[in-house]
């Protein structure tokens, strides 16, 4: 297809596919303003219809007050306060039950994810008409900046194990930054993970249940403020539980949960 034709189709799709961005936030008063302003400005620059949905996960600092103030500057910002139960997975799930878009991305509140990469995800979903778009920090074009060495080592080992056991041809399953169509999110419910293991549950369920996906490179930058909410000890039994569940579904469910063919 010629470039002019592609631009016309691409332009028309952008006006009929609303993008939602779900961002969990716990004690992110320092990081959240720059994160949301950069995200909003980028999506506005590309003319993408969107909403930014922040789940304040019962923060103990001034995160909620900061979000209230930011709503005056960012008209597409909505936020919810999750009174409990709390945890990364619960916060993301809270947002995934309330977004209104045709597709939804999960991003972090600490500026580790690049909004320009989100635009790349979105355009890939439009161009290839896939059910999900996954980012990889460890393919050509991807990069990590200031990644703690121990966590990086554990990350690569964990992803190698996931690839071997589940058979997925993707090397960054634990990367939280992904984009899903609304139908995909509905098709992989109910969610089980209360914590960071949700980052593995969502893509593995999508894969096991037959949803299509594309992989594009993305970058990751370590947070400037505060401390990471992900603790190394959490990369153990909770991740293994979800991995085991997805393996059982893949090999023993007899296709009961597979994506249903769309009706013409």
PDB file of C-alpha atoms in Angstrom:
ATOM      1  CA  UNK A   1       0.000   0.000   0.000  1.00  0.00           C
ATOM      2  CA  UNK A   2       1.350   3.427  -0.840  1.00  0.00           C
ATOM      3  CA  UNK A   3       2.259   5.790   2.025  1.00  0.00           C
ATOM      4  CA  UNK A   4      -0.607   8.186   1.276  1.00  0.00           C
ATOM      5  CA  UNK A   5      -3.152   5.389   1.355  1.00  0.00           C
ATOM      6  CA  UNK A   6      -1.714   4.058   4.617  1.00  0.00           C
ATOM      7  CA  UNK A   7      -1.883   7.508   6.219  1.00  0.00           C
ATOM      8  CA  UNK A   8      -5.527   7.912   5.247  1.00  0.00           C
ATOM      9  CA  UNK A   9      -6.528   4.538   6.691  1.00  0.00           C
ATOM     10  CA  UNK A  10      -4.375   5.063   9.763  1.00  0.00           C
ATOM     11  CA  UNK A  11      -5.844   8.509  10.335  1.00  0.00           C
ATOM     12  CA  UNK A  12      -9.420   7.237  10.125  1.00  0.00           C
ATOM     13  CA  UNK A  13      -8.755   4.366  12.533  1.00  0.00           C
ATOM     14  CA  UNK A  14      -7.329   6.733  15.126  1.00  0.00           C
ATOM     15  CA  UNK A  15     -10.690   8.421  15.394  1.00  0.00           C
ATOM     16  CA  UNK A  16     -12.668   5.256  16.013  1.00  0.00           C
ATOM     17  CA  UNK A  17     -10.362   3.409  18.419  1.00  0.00           C
ATOM     18  CA  UNK A  18     -10.230   5.025  21.827  1.00  0.00           C
ATOM     19  CA  UNK A  19      -7.149   4.264  23.897  1.00  0.00           C
ATOM     20  CA  UNK A  20      -7.328   3.848  27.668  1.00  0.00           C
ATOM     21  CA  UNK A  21      -4.197   3.834  29.816  1.00  0.00           C
ATOM     22  CA  UNK A  22      -4.417   2.191  33.242  1.00  0.00           C
ATOM     23  CA  UNK A  23      -1.750   3.307  35.703  1.00  0.00           C
ATOM     24  CA  UNK A  24      -1.544   1.912  39.248  1.00  0.00           C
ATOM     25  CA  UNK A  25      -0.093   4.365  41.764  1.00  0.00           C
ATOM     26  CA  UNK A  26       0.976   3.826  45.352  1.00  0.00           C
ATOM     27  CA  UNK A  27       2.853   6.679  47.038  1.00  0.00           C
ATOM     28  CA  UNK A  28       3.863   8.264  43.721  1.00  0.00           C
ATOM     29  CA  UNK A  29       3.395  11.960  44.543  1.00  0.00           C
ATOM     30  CA  UNK A  30       6.864  12.790  43.176  1.00  0.00           C
ATOM     31  CA  UNK A  31       6.724  10.747  39.971  1.00  0.00           C
ATOM     32  CA  UNK A  32       3.098  11.000  38.906  1.00  0.00           C
ATOM     33  CA  UNK A  33       3.027  14.641  37.672  1.00  0.00           C
ATOM     34  CA  UNK A  34       5.835  14.186  35.140  1.00  0.00           C
ATOM     35  CA  UNK A  35       4.493  10.771  34.114  1.00  0.00           C
ATOM     36  CA  UNK A  36       0.975  12.018  33.387  1.00  0.00           C
ATOM     37  CA  UNK A  37       1.956  15.297  31.751  1.00  0.00           C
ATOM     38  CA  UNK A  38       4.385  13.554  29.414  1.00  0.00           C
ATOM     39  CA  UNK A  39       1.805  10.887  28.556  1.00  0.00           C
ATOM     40  CA  UNK A  40      -0.958  13.406  27.902  1.00  0.00           C
ATOM     41  CA  UNK A  41       1.234  15.697  25.785  1.00  0.00           C
ATOM     42  CA  UNK A  42       2.442  12.778  23.678  1.00  0.00           C
ATOM     43  CA  UNK A  43      -1.025  11.385  22.992  1.00  0.00           C
ATOM     44  CA  UNK A  44      -2.312  14.878  22.185  1.00  0.00           C
ATOM     45  CA  UNK A  45       0.580  15.422  19.795  1.00  0.00           C
ATOM     46  CA  UNK A  46      -0.448  12.372  17.775  1.00  0.00           C
ATOM     47  CA  UNK A  47      -4.171  13.137  17.944  1.00  0.00           C
ATOM     48  CA  UNK A  48      -5.069   9.874  19.682  1.00  0.00           C
ATOM     49  CA  UNK A  49      -8.429   9.845  21.433  1.00  0.00           C
ATOM     50  CA  UNK A  50      -7.740   8.594  24.925  1.00  0.00           C
ATOM     51  CA  UNK A  51      -8.352   8.540  28.647  1.00  0.00           C
ATOM     52  CA  UNK A  52      -5.776   8.211  31.406  1.00  0.00           C
ATOM     53  CA  UNK A  53      -7.089   6.085  34.279  1.00  0.00           C
ATOM     54  CA  UNK A  54      -5.020   6.176  37.451  1.00  0.00           C
ATOM     55  CA  UNK A  55      -5.797   3.840  40.316  1.00  0.00           C
ATOM     56  CA  UNK A  56      -4.635   5.427  43.557  1.00  0.00           C
ATOM     57  CA  UNK A  57      -3.934   2.279  45.549  1.00  0.00           C
ATOM     58  CA  UNK A  58      -4.826   3.766  48.932  1.00  0.00           C
ATOM     59  CA  UNK A  59      -1.608   5.813  49.001  1.00  0.00           C
ATOM     60  CA  UNK A  60      -0.322   7.115  52.315  1.00  0.00           C
ATOM     61  CA  UNK A  61       1.315  10.218  50.853  1.00  0.00           C
ATOM     62  CA  UNK A  62      -0.223  13.081  48.832  1.00  0.00           C
ATOM     63  CA  UNK A  63      -0.780  11.097  45.631  1.00  0.00           C
ATOM     64  CA  UNK A  64      -4.550  11.679  45.685  1.00  0.00           C
ATOM     65  CA  UNK A  65      -4.208  15.436  46.212  1.00  0.00           C
ATOM     66  CA  UNK A  66      -1.692  15.597  43.378  1.00  0.00           C
ATOM     67  CA  UNK A  67      -4.116  13.741  41.090  1.00  0.00           C
ATOM     68  CA  UNK A  68      -6.911  16.146  41.992  1.00  0.00           C
ATOM     69  CA  UNK A  69      -4.710  19.094  41.039  1.00  0.00           C
ATOM     70  CA  UNK A  70      -3.570  17.443  37.806  1.00  0.00           C
ATOM     71  CA  UNK A  71      -7.167  17.009  36.650  1.00  0.00           C
ATOM     72  CA  UNK A  72      -7.259  20.770  36.116  1.00  0.00           C
ATOM     73  CA  UNK A  73      -4.347  20.512  33.672  1.00  0.00           C
ATOM     74  CA  UNK A  74      -5.138  17.156  32.054  1.00  0.00           C
ATOM     75  CA  UNK A  75      -8.748  16.952  30.849  1.00  0.00           C
ATOM     76  CA  UNK A  76      -8.492  13.260  29.936  1.00  0.00           C
ATOM     77  CA  UNK A  77      -7.372  12.224  33.421  1.00  0.00           C
ATOM     78  CA  UNK A  78      -9.705  10.235  35.645  1.00  0.00           C
ATOM     79  CA  UNK A  79      -8.650   8.586  38.851  1.00  0.00           C
ATOM     80  CA  UNK A  80     -10.070   6.031  41.234  1.00  0.00           C
ATOM     81  CA  UNK A  81      -9.082   5.267  44.812  1.00  0.00           C
ATOM     82  CA  UNK A  82      -8.886   1.582  45.609  1.00  0.00           C
ATOM     83  CA  UNK A  83      -9.616   1.348  49.323  1.00  0.00           C
ATOM     84  CA  UNK A  84      -8.699  -2.334  49.404  1.00  0.00           C
ATOM     85  CA  UNK A  85      -7.625  -4.978  49.088  1.00  0.00           C
ATOM     86  CA  UNK A  86      -4.434  -3.339  47.910  1.00  0.00           C
ATOM     87  CA  UNK A  87      -1.450  -4.415  45.864  1.00  0.00           C
ATOM     88  CA  UNK A  88      -0.166  -3.872  42.316  1.00  0.00           C
ATOM     89  CA  UNK A  89      -2.414  -6.542  40.818  1.00  0.00           C
ATOM     90  CA  UNK A  90      -5.504  -5.353  42.642  1.00  0.00           C
ATOM     91  CA  UNK A  91      -4.831  -1.761  41.530  1.00  0.00           C
ATOM     92  CA  UNK A  92      -4.457  -2.719  37.867  1.00  0.00           C
ATOM     93  CA  UNK A  93      -7.536  -4.930  38.034  1.00  0.00           C
ATOM     94  CA  UNK A  94      -9.496  -2.048  39.560  1.00  0.00           C
ATOM     95  CA  UNK A  95      -8.651   0.053  36.512  1.00  0.00           C
ATOM     96  CA  UNK A  96      -9.334  -2.789  34.070  1.00  0.00           C
ATOM     97  CA  UNK A  97     -12.886  -3.014  35.401  1.00  0.00           C
ATOM     98  CA  UNK A  98     -13.520   0.692  34.807  1.00  0.00           C
ATOM     99  CA  UNK A  99     -11.818   1.852  31.594  1.00  0.00           C
ATOM    100  CA  UNK A 100     -14.030   2.933  28.681  1.00  0.00           C
ATOM    101  CA  UNK A 101     -11.739   2.629  25.651  1.00  0.00           C
ATOM    102  CA  UNK A 102     -11.595   0.159  22.786  1.00  0.00           C
ATOM    103  CA  UNK A 103      -8.116  -0.878  23.878  1.00  0.00           C
ATOM    104  CA  UNK A 104      -6.189  -0.518  27.103  1.00  0.00           C
ATOM    105  CA  UNK A 105      -2.529  -0.250  28.018  1.00  0.00           C
ATOM    106  CA  UNK A 106      -0.985  -0.879  31.406  1.00  0.00           C
ATOM    107  CA  UNK A 107       1.796   1.570  32.247  1.00  0.00           C
ATOM    108  CA  UNK A 108       3.809   2.369  35.345  1.00  0.00           C
ATOM    109  CA  UNK A 109       3.544   5.601  37.350  1.00  0.00           C
ATOM    110  CA  UNK A 110       7.293   6.027  37.868  1.00  0.00           C
ATOM    111  CA  UNK A 111       8.305   7.291  34.394  1.00  0.00           C
ATOM    112  CA  UNK A 112       9.937   3.957  33.532  1.00  0.00           C
ATOM    113  CA  UNK A 113       7.783   3.543  30.399  1.00  0.00           C
ATOM    114  CA  UNK A 114       8.107   5.854  27.385  1.00  0.00           C
ATOM    115  CA  UNK A 115       4.860   7.356  25.992  1.00  0.00           C
ATOM    116  CA  UNK A 116       6.406   7.301  22.522  1.00  0.00           C
ATOM    117  CA  UNK A 117       6.537   3.523  22.828  1.00  0.00           C
ATOM    118  CA  UNK A 118       2.818   3.509  23.652  1.00  0.00           C
ATOM    119  CA  UNK A 119       2.119   5.323  20.383  1.00  0.00           C
ATOM    120  CA  UNK A 120       4.165   2.642  18.632  1.00  0.00           C
ATOM    121  CA  UNK A 121       2.076  -0.063  20.344  1.00  0.00           C
ATOM    122  CA  UNK A 122      -1.135   1.680  19.312  1.00  0.00           C
ATOM    123  CA  UNK A 123      -0.095   2.106  15.678  1.00  0.00           C
ATOM    124  CA  UNK A 124       1.013  -1.530  15.536  1.00  0.00           C
ATOM    125  CA  UNK A 125      -2.369  -2.680  16.816  1.00  0.00           C
ATOM    126  CA  UNK A 126      -4.111  -0.606  14.140  1.00  0.00           C
ATOM    127  CA  UNK A 127      -1.821  -1.692  11.336  1.00  0.00           C
ATOM    128  CA  UNK A 128      -1.741  -5.426  12.133  1.00  0.00           C
ATOM    129  CA  UNK A 129      -5.192  -5.733  13.743  1.00  0.00           C
ATOM    130  CA  UNK A 130      -3.832  -7.933  16.530  1.00  0.00           C
ATOM    131  CA  UNK A 131      -5.533  -8.634  19.861  1.00  0.00           C
ATOM    132  CA  UNK A 132      -2.555  -7.421  21.894  1.00  0.00           C
ATOM    133  CA  UNK A 133       0.813  -5.724  21.529  1.00  0.00           C
ATOM    134  CA  UNK A 134       3.672  -6.724  23.804  1.00  0.00           C
ATOM    135  CA  UNK A 135       6.834  -4.727  24.350  1.00  0.00           C
ATOM    136  CA  UNK A 136      10.279  -6.273  24.610  1.00  0.00           C
ATOM    137  CA  UNK A 137      13.209  -4.539  26.228  1.00  0.00           C
ATOM    138  CA  UNK A 138      15.509  -7.329  25.070  1.00  0.00           C
ATOM    139  CA  UNK A 139      15.106  -7.372  21.304  1.00  0.00           C
ATOM    140  CA  UNK A 140      16.731  -5.235  18.648  1.00  0.00           C
ATOM    141  CA  UNK A 141      15.687  -1.635  19.298  1.00  0.00           C
ATOM    142  CA  UNK A 142      14.799  -2.233  22.943  1.00  0.00           C
ATOM    143  CA  UNK A 143      16.859  -1.037  25.887  1.00  0.00           C
ATOM    144  CA  UNK A 144      17.050  -0.797  29.654  1.00  0.00           C
ATOM    145  CA  UNK A 145      18.619   2.086  31.563  1.00  0.00           C
ATOM    146  CA  UNK A 146      19.971   1.668  35.083  1.00  0.00           C
ATOM    147  CA  UNK A 147      18.383  -1.769  35.591  1.00  0.00           C
ATOM    148  CA  UNK A 148      19.584  -3.261  38.928  1.00  0.00           C
ATOM    149  CA  UNK A 149      21.913  -6.147  38.067  1.00  0.00           C
ATOM    150  CA  UNK A 150      20.383  -8.726  40.397  1.00  0.00           C
ATOM    151  CA  UNK A 151      16.851  -8.013  39.181  1.00  0.00           C
ATOM    152  CA  UNK A 152      18.067  -8.116  35.576  1.00  0.00           C
ATOM    153  CA  UNK A 153      19.608 -11.546  36.104  1.00  0.00           C
ATOM    154  CA  UNK A 154      16.453 -12.892  37.771  1.00  0.00           C
ATOM    155  CA  UNK A 155      14.342 -11.352  34.996  1.00  0.00           C
ATOM    156  CA  UNK A 156      16.242 -13.102  32.223  1.00  0.00           C
ATOM    157  CA  UNK A 157      16.199 -16.469  33.997  1.00  0.00           C
ATOM    158  CA  UNK A 158      12.463 -16.164  34.747  1.00  0.00           C
ATOM    159  CA  UNK A 159      11.623 -15.299  31.140  1.00  0.00           C
ATOM    160  CA  UNK A 160      13.722 -18.195  29.862  1.00  0.00           C
ATOM    161  CA  UNK A 161      11.815 -20.593  32.120  1.00  0.00           C
ATOM    162  CA  UNK A 162       8.466 -19.174  30.957  1.00  0.00           C
ATOM    163  CA  UNK A 163       9.417 -19.568  27.300  1.00  0.00           C
ATOM    164  CA  UNK A 164      10.556 -23.146  27.823  1.00  0.00           C
ATOM    165  CA  UNK A 165       7.559 -24.303  29.872  1.00  0.00           C
ATOM    166  CA  UNK A 166       4.743 -22.514  28.043  1.00  0.00           C
ATOM    167  CA  UNK A 167       6.219 -22.430  24.548  1.00  0.00           C
ATOM    168  CA  UNK A 168       5.629 -18.734  23.942  1.00  0.00           C
ATOM    169  CA  UNK A 169       7.989 -17.127  21.407  1.00  0.00           C
ATOM    170  CA  UNK A 170       8.458 -13.931  23.388  1.00  0.00           C
ATOM    171  CA  UNK A 171      11.332 -13.005  25.671  1.00  0.00           C
ATOM    172  CA  UNK A 172       9.867 -10.354  28.009  1.00  0.00           C
ATOM    173  CA  UNK A 173       6.652 -11.745  29.490  1.00  0.00           C
ATOM    174  CA  UNK A 174       7.345 -10.087  32.854  1.00  0.00           C
ATOM    175  CA  UNK A 175       7.311  -6.645  31.216  1.00  0.00           C
ATOM    176  CA  UNK A 176       4.173  -4.944  32.580  1.00  0.00           C
ATOM    177  CA  UNK A 177       3.916  -2.438  29.700  1.00  0.00           C
ATOM    178  CA  UNK A 178       1.472  -3.981  27.208  1.00  0.00           C
ATOM    179  CA  UNK A 179      -1.597  -3.078  25.145  1.00  0.00           C
ATOM    180  CA  UNK A 180      -4.792  -5.163  24.834  1.00  0.00           C
ATOM    181  CA  UNK A 181      -8.039  -4.808  22.937  1.00  0.00           C
ATOM    182  CA  UNK A 182     -11.120  -4.619  25.139  1.00  0.00           C
ATOM    183  CA  UNK A 183     -12.293  -7.978  23.777  1.00  0.00           C
ATOM    184  CA  UNK A 184      -8.998  -9.529  24.801  1.00  0.00           C
ATOM    185  CA  UNK A 185      -9.304  -8.269  28.376  1.00  0.00           C
ATOM    186  CA  UNK A 186     -12.842  -9.633  28.579  1.00  0.00           C
ATOM    187  CA  UNK A 187     -11.691 -12.947  27.125  1.00  0.00           C
ATOM    188  CA  UNK A 188      -8.923 -13.543  29.689  1.00  0.00           C
ATOM    189  CA  UNK A 189     -11.045 -12.884  32.761  1.00  0.00           C
ATOM    190  CA  UNK A 190     -11.410 -13.659  35.601  1.00  0.00           C
ATOM    191  CA  UNK A 191      -8.119 -12.331  36.923  1.00  0.00           C
ATOM    192  CA  UNK A 192      -6.444 -14.094  39.804  1.00  0.00           C
ATOM    193  CA  UNK A 193      -3.222 -12.238  40.616  1.00  0.00           C
ATOM    194  CA  UNK A 194      -3.218  -9.751  43.510  1.00  0.00           C
ATOM    195  CA  UNK A 195       0.370  -8.582  43.045  1.00  0.00           C
ATOM    196  CA  UNK A 196       3.028  -8.185  40.343  1.00  0.00           C
ATOM    197  CA  UNK A 197       2.323 -11.677  39.064  1.00  0.00           C
ATOM    198  CA  UNK A 198      -0.550 -10.060  37.136  1.00  0.00           C
ATOM    199  CA  UNK A 199       2.112  -8.919  34.648  1.00  0.00           C
ATOM    200  CA  UNK A 200       2.603 -12.594  33.774  1.00  0.00           C
ATOM    201  CA  UNK A 201      -1.029 -13.661  34.033  1.00  0.00           C
ATOM    202  CA  UNK A 202      -2.362 -11.234  31.414  1.00  0.00           C
ATOM    203  CA  UNK A 203      -0.044 -12.093  28.489  1.00  0.00           C
ATOM    204  CA  UNK A 204       0.137 -15.816  29.233  1.00  0.00           C
ATOM    205  CA  UNK A 205      -3.631 -16.161  29.384  1.00  0.00           C
ATOM    206  CA  UNK A 206      -3.937 -14.210  26.132  1.00  0.00           C
ATOM    207  CA  UNK A 207      -1.405 -16.531  24.492  1.00  0.00           C
ATOM    208  CA  UNK A 208      -2.842 -19.748  25.907  1.00  0.00           C
ATOM    209  CA  UNK A 209      -6.382 -18.763  24.892  1.00  0.00           C
ATOM    210  CA  UNK A 210      -5.433 -18.081  21.286  1.00  0.00           C
ATOM    211  CA  UNK A 211      -5.366 -14.287  21.118  1.00  0.00           C
ATOM    212  CA  UNK A 212      -3.015 -12.838  18.521  1.00  0.00           C
ATOM    213  CA  UNK A 213      -0.191 -10.511  19.463  1.00  0.00           C
ATOM    214  CA  UNK A 214       2.659  -8.534  17.963  1.00  0.00           C
ATOM    215  CA  UNK A 215       5.953  -7.733  19.665  1.00  0.00           C
ATOM    216  CA  UNK A 216       7.699  -4.378  19.342  1.00  0.00           C
ATOM    217  CA  UNK A 217      10.820  -3.037  21.082  1.00  0.00           C
ATOM    218  CA  UNK A 218      10.414  -0.696  24.030  1.00  0.00           C
ATOM    219  CA  UNK A 219      12.668   1.052  26.498  1.00  0.00           C
ATOM    220  CA  UNK A 220      12.696   0.993  30.290  1.00  0.00           C
ATOM    221  CA  UNK A 221      14.289   3.547  32.613  1.00  0.00           C
ATOM    222  CA  UNK A 222      14.736   3.075  36.345  1.00  0.00           C
ATOM    223  CA  UNK A 223      12.689   5.399  38.545  1.00  0.00           C
ATOM    224  CA  UNK A 224      14.031   8.784  39.624  1.00  0.00           C
ATOM    225  CA  UNK A 225      12.025   9.084  42.830  1.00  0.00           C
ATOM    226  CA  UNK A 226      10.999   6.751  45.631  1.00  0.00           C
ATOM    227  CA  UNK A 227      11.634   3.035  45.715  1.00  0.00           C
ATOM    228  CA  UNK A 228      10.448   0.154  43.597  1.00  0.00           C
ATOM    229  CA  UNK A 229       7.286  -1.558  44.814  1.00  0.00           C
ATOM    230  CA  UNK A 230       8.481  -4.865  43.345  1.00  0.00           C
ATOM    231  CA  UNK A 231      10.495  -6.882  45.836  1.00  0.00           C
ATOM    232  CA  UNK A 232      12.749  -9.741  44.757  1.00  0.00           C
ATOM    233  CA  UNK A 233      11.044 -12.158  47.137  1.00  0.00           C
ATOM    234  CA  UNK A 234       7.842 -11.604  45.157  1.00  0.00           C
ATOM    235  CA  UNK A 235       9.417 -13.154  42.056  1.00  0.00           C
ATOM    236  CA  UNK A 236       9.005 -16.605  43.564  1.00  0.00           C
ATOM    237  CA  UNK A 237       5.938 -18.613  44.514  1.00  0.00           C
ATOM    238  CA  UNK A 238       3.345 -16.130  43.231  1.00  0.00           C
ATOM    239  CA  UNK A 239       4.876 -16.110  39.745  1.00  0.00           C
ATOM    240  CA  UNK A 240       5.240 -19.873  39.787  1.00  0.00           C
ATOM    241  CA  UNK A 241       1.586 -20.279  40.769  1.00  0.00           C
ATOM    242  CA  UNK A 242       0.379 -18.267  37.771  1.00  0.00           C
ATOM    243  CA  UNK A 243       2.829 -19.999  35.446  1.00  0.00           C
ATOM    244  CA  UNK A 244       1.598 -23.387  36.651  1.00  0.00           C
ATOM    245  CA  UNK A 245      -2.031 -22.338  36.256  1.00  0.00           C
ATOM    246  CA  UNK A 246      -1.464 -21.225  32.650  1.00  0.00           C
ATOM    247  CA  UNK A 247       0.380 -24.455  31.855  1.00  0.00           C
ATOM    248  CA  UNK A 248      -2.502 -26.508  33.259  1.00  0.00           C
ATOM    249  CA  UNK A 249      -4.997 -24.509  31.193  1.00  0.00           C
ATOM    250  CA  UNK A 250      -2.929 -24.886  28.029  1.00  0.00           C
ATOM    251  CA  UNK A 251      -2.391 -28.636  28.290  1.00  0.00           C
ATOM    252  CA  UNK A 252      -5.516 -29.873  30.097  1.00  0.00           C
ATOM    253  CA  UNK A 253      -8.470 -27.489  29.544  1.00  0.00           C
ATOM    254  CA  UNK A 254      -9.324 -29.017  26.138  1.00  0.00           C
ATOM    255  CA  UNK A 255      -9.792 -25.569  24.638  1.00  0.00           C
ATOM    256  CA  UNK A 256     -12.718 -24.589  26.865  1.00  0.00           C
ATOM    257  CA  UNK A 257     -11.383 -21.059  27.348  1.00  0.00           C
ATOM    258  CA  UNK A 258     -10.074 -20.403  23.847  1.00  0.00           C
ATOM    259  CA  UNK A 259     -10.921 -17.265  21.928  1.00  0.00           C
ATOM    260  CA  UNK A 260     -14.255 -17.655  20.192  1.00  0.00           C
ATOM    261  CA  UNK A 261     -14.313 -17.049  16.422  1.00  0.00           C
ATOM    262  CA  UNK A 262     -15.881 -13.709  15.545  1.00  0.00           C
ATOM    263  CA  UNK A 263     -19.195 -13.799  13.764  1.00  0.00           C
ATOM    264  CA  UNK A 264     -19.182 -12.383  10.250  1.00  0.00           C
TER     265      UNK A 264
END
